[in-house]
Coordinates of C-alpha atoms in Angstrom, one line a residue:
Chain A
G171 CA 0.0 0.0 0.0
A172 CA 0.9 3.6 -0.2
G173 CA 1.4 4.1 3.5
V174 CA 0.2 3.1 6.9
S175 CA -3.5 3.4 7.3
Q176 CA -5.6 3.5 10.5
T177 CA -9.3 3.2 11.0
P178 CA -11.4 4.8 12.3
S179 CA -9.9 8.3 12.0
N180 CA -12.1 9.4 14.9
K181 CA -13.8 7.5 17.6
V182 CA -16.1 8.8 20.3
T183 CA -17.2 6.4 23.0
E184 CA -18.6 6.5 26.5
K185 CA -16.8 5.6 29.6
G186 CA -16.8 1.9 30.3
K187 CA -17.2 0.9 26.7
Y188 CA -14.9 -1.4 24.6
V189 CA -13.1 0.0 21.5
E190 CA -11.0 -1.5 18.7
L191 CA -8.6 0.5 16.7
R192 CA -7.2 -0.9 13.4
C193 CA -3.8 -0.5 11.8
D194 CA -2.8 -1.5 8.2
P195 CA 1.0 -1.3 7.9
I196 CA 3.0 -0.8 4.7
S197 CA 2.9 -4.0 2.7
G198 CA 5.9 -6.1 3.5
H199 CA 6.9 -4.4 6.7
T200 CA 7.5 -6.9 9.4
A201 CA 7.6 -4.6 12.4
L202 CA 4.6 -2.8 13.7
Y203 CA 4.3 -0.3 16.6
W204 CA 1.6 1.4 18.6
Y205 CA 2.1 4.7 20.2
R206 CA -0.3 7.1 22.1
Q207 CA 0.0 10.8 21.8
S208 CA -1.6 13.4 24.2
L209 CA -2.0 17.0 23.3
G210 CA 1.3 18.9 23.4
Q211 CA 3.3 15.7 24.0
G212 CA 5.4 13.4 21.8
P213 CA 4.2 9.9 21.0
E214 CA 4.5 7.4 23.9
F215 CA 5.4 3.8 23.1
L216 CA 2.8 1.2 23.8
I217 CA 3.7 -2.1 22.1
Y218 CA 5.9 -3.5 19.3
F219 CA 5.3 -6.5 17.1
Q220 CA 7.8 -8.4 15.1
G221 CA 5.7 -10.6 12.8
T222 CA 2.8 -12.0 14.7
G223 CA 4.3 -11.9 18.1
A224 CA 4.4 -9.0 20.6
A225 CA 8.2 -8.5 21.0
D226 CA 7.8 -5.7 23.6
D227 CA 4.6 -4.7 25.3
S228 CA 6.2 -2.8 28.2
G229 CA 4.4 0.4 27.3
L230 CA 0.9 -0.8 27.7
P231 CA -0.4 1.1 30.7
N232 CA -2.5 -1.6 32.2
D233 CA -4.4 -4.9 31.4
R234 CA -7.3 -3.0 29.9
F235 CA -5.1 -2.5 26.8
F236 CA -4.4 -5.4 24.5
A237 CA -3.1 -5.7 20.9
V238 CA -3.0 -8.5 18.3
R239 CA -1.5 -9.1 14.9
P240 CA -2.7 -12.6 14.1
E241 CA -1.4 -12.8 10.5
G242 CA 1.7 -10.6 10.8
S243 CA 0.1 -7.7 8.9
V244 CA -3.0 -5.9 10.2
S245 CA -3.0 -5.1 13.9
T246 CA -5.9 -4.3 16.3
L247 CA -5.5 -2.3 19.5
K248 CA -8.2 -3.2 22.0
I249 CA -9.2 -1.1 25.0
Q250 CA -11.6 -2.5 27.5
R251 CA -13.7 -0.5 30.0
T252 CA -12.5 2.8 28.6
E253 CA -11.8 5.7 30.9
R254 CA -11.7 9.4 30.2
G255 CA -7.9 9.4 30.6
D256 CA -7.6 7.1 27.6
S257 CA -8.6 10.0 25.3
A258 CA -5.7 10.6 23.0
V259 CA -4.4 10.0 19.5
Y260 CA -3.4 6.5 18.9
L261 CA -0.6 6.2 16.3
C262 CA 0.5 3.1 14.5
A263 CA 3.9 2.8 12.7
S264 CA 5.7 0.1 10.7
S265 CA 9.2 -0.5 9.6
S266 CA 10.9 -2.8 7.2
Q267 CA 13.4 -5.6 7.9
G268 CA 16.1 -3.9 5.9
L269 CA 15.7 -0.4 7.5
Q270 CA 14.5 -1.2 10.9
E271 CA 15.2 2.2 12.6
T272 CA 13.0 4.2 10.3
Q273 CA 9.4 4.1 11.4
Y274 CA 6.6 5.2 9.1
F275 CA 3.5 6.5 10.9
G276 CA -0.1 6.4 10.1
P277 CA -2.4 9.4 10.5
G278 CA -3.7 8.2 13.9
T279 CA -7.1 7.5 15.5
R280 CA -8.4 10.3 17.6
L281 CA -10.2 8.6 20.6
L282 CA -12.5 10.6 22.8
V283 CA -14.0 9.0 25.8
L284 CA -16.9 10.9 27.3
Chain B
S164 CA 14.7 5.4 31.3
Q165 CA 15.7 7.9 28.7
K166 CA 14.5 11.5 29.2
I167 CA 14.4 14.0 26.3
E168 CA 14.1 17.8 26.5
Q169 CA 13.5 19.9 23.4
N170 CA 14.0 23.7 23.5
S171 CA 11.1 26.1 23.9
E172 CA 7.7 24.8 23.0
A173 CA 7.4 27.3 20.2
L174 CA 9.9 29.0 18.0
N175 CA 9.0 31.9 15.5
I176 CA 11.5 33.0 12.9
Q177 CA 11.4 35.1 9.7
E178 CA 11.3 33.5 6.3
G179 CA 14.8 33.0 4.9
K180 CA 16.5 32.7 8.3
T181 CA 18.0 29.5 9.8
A182 CA 15.9 27.7 12.4
T183 CA 17.9 25.9 15.1
L184 CA 16.1 23.4 17.3
T185 CA 17.7 21.6 20.3
C186 CA 17.3 18.2 21.7
N187 CA 19.0 17.2 25.0
Y188 CA 18.9 13.8 26.5
T189 CA 19.9 12.3 29.8
N190 CA 21.1 8.8 30.8
Y191 CA 22.7 6.5 28.3
S192 CA 24.0 7.6 24.9
P193 CA 21.9 6.1 22.1
A194 CA 23.3 4.3 19.0
Y195 CA 21.3 6.8 16.9
L196 CA 19.0 9.8 17.1
Q197 CA 16.1 10.7 14.8
W198 CA 14.2 13.8 13.9
Y199 CA 10.6 13.7 12.7
R200 CA 8.2 16.4 11.5
Q201 CA 4.5 16.4 12.5
D202 CA 1.8 18.6 11.0
P203 CA -1.5 19.2 12.8
G204 CA -3.8 16.1 12.6
R205 CA -1.1 14.0 11.0
G206 CA 1.3 11.3 12.1
P207 CA 5.0 12.1 12.5
V208 CA 7.1 11.9 9.3
F209 CA 10.7 10.7 9.4
L210 CA 13.3 13.3 8.3
L211 CA 16.8 12.3 9.4
L212 CA 18.7 9.7 11.4
I213 CA 22.2 10.3 12.7
R214 CA 24.3 7.6 14.3
E215 CA 26.6 8.0 17.3
N216 CA 29.8 7.9 15.2
E217 CA 28.5 10.7 12.9
K218 CA 29.0 14.3 13.9
E219 CA 26.8 15.8 11.2
K220 CA 24.3 14.8 8.6
R221 CA 22.7 16.8 5.8
K222 CA 19.7 16.5 3.6
E223 CA 18.8 19.3 1.3
R224 CA 18.1 22.4 3.6
L225 CA 18.3 20.2 6.8
K226 CA 21.3 19.6 8.9
V227 CA 21.6 17.6 12.1
T228 CA 24.5 17.4 14.5
F229 CA 25.0 14.9 17.3
D230 CA 27.3 15.6 20.3
T231 CA 27.5 12.5 22.5
T232 CA 29.7 14.4 25.0
L233 CA 27.1 17.1 25.5
K234 CA 24.2 14.6 25.0
Q235 CA 22.7 17.0 22.5
S236 CA 21.5 17.1 19.0
L237 CA 20.9 20.3 17.0
F238 CA 18.5 20.4 14.0
H239 CA 18.9 23.2 11.5
I240 CA 16.7 24.3 8.7
T241 CA 18.4 26.8 6.4
A242 CA 16.6 29.3 4.2
S243 CA 13.4 28.6 6.1
Q244 CA 10.0 28.8 4.3
P245 CA 6.5 29.2 5.7
A246 CA 5.9 25.6 4.5
D247 CA 8.5 24.5 7.1
S248 CA 6.1 25.5 9.8
A249 CA 5.3 22.3 11.8
T250 CA 6.2 20.6 15.1
Y251 CA 9.6 18.9 15.1
L252 CA 10.2 15.9 17.3
C253 CA 13.4 14.3 18.4
A254 CA 13.4 10.6 19.1
L255 CA 15.9 8.1 20.5
P256 CA 15.8 4.3 20.9
S257 CA 14.8 3.5 24.5
S258 CA 17.2 1.9 26.9
G259 CA 17.2 -1.8 26.6
S260 CA 15.3 -1.8 23.3
A261 CA 16.6 -0.6 20.0
R262 CA 13.2 -0.7 18.5
Q263 CA 11.1 1.2 21.0
L264 CA 11.5 5.0 20.5
T265 CA 11.3 7.7 23.1
F266 CA 10.1 11.0 21.8
G267 CA 10.6 14.5 23.0
S268 CA 7.5 16.7 23.4
G269 CA 8.5 18.6 20.2
T270 CA 9.2 22.2 19.2
Q271 CA 6.5 24.0 17.3
L272 CA 8.2 26.1 14.5
T273 CA 6.4 28.9 12.8
V274 CA 8.1 30.6 9.8
L275 CA 6.7 34.0 9.2
P276 CA 6.5 35.4 5.7

């Protein structure tokens, strides 16, 4: 594909609800990352996949957050029992095997928890 | 864990001048450092990567320096244009993981015509 795509672009939900955010990485990219960005801050690392497995999930804030990448391509970030503090832009990035340090970001999903 | 400080939240300069942005980090010295550009409502876009054994890197009107003694990187945009107005983020690989990036909070640059 042309770049990393994320859906939905905006999501409004109520406190306590469950949400799923989707990321479609650049075709062929083996590594996939999720970050969260609050207003006026830089992106904050959540989780990194190499292929289908989560290689590093140390950034997930608590067990309400979970992410999967079952076929090594598309990834879904899942948030259970959403809280108002979860409101942020959730960014996905991918990188290739050959140029691992360079991460290509999607446009993000803006999540608002009311 | 790595901590990053970027100079002033906002920087205004006149078109044609050189913009200089600063990134300071604490703790360990990373193997490389990156600069990204972010426009409102968009994801960050990779600009440049400089490795610890490189003092300087250039790409068109962009120049990055990396001083591992001072634990500092400088990012320069020469002959700045209004289209350069954006937030610029510094990023380093986090301690213990070469793949996880730690970002600074960014510097918002405005180039005035």
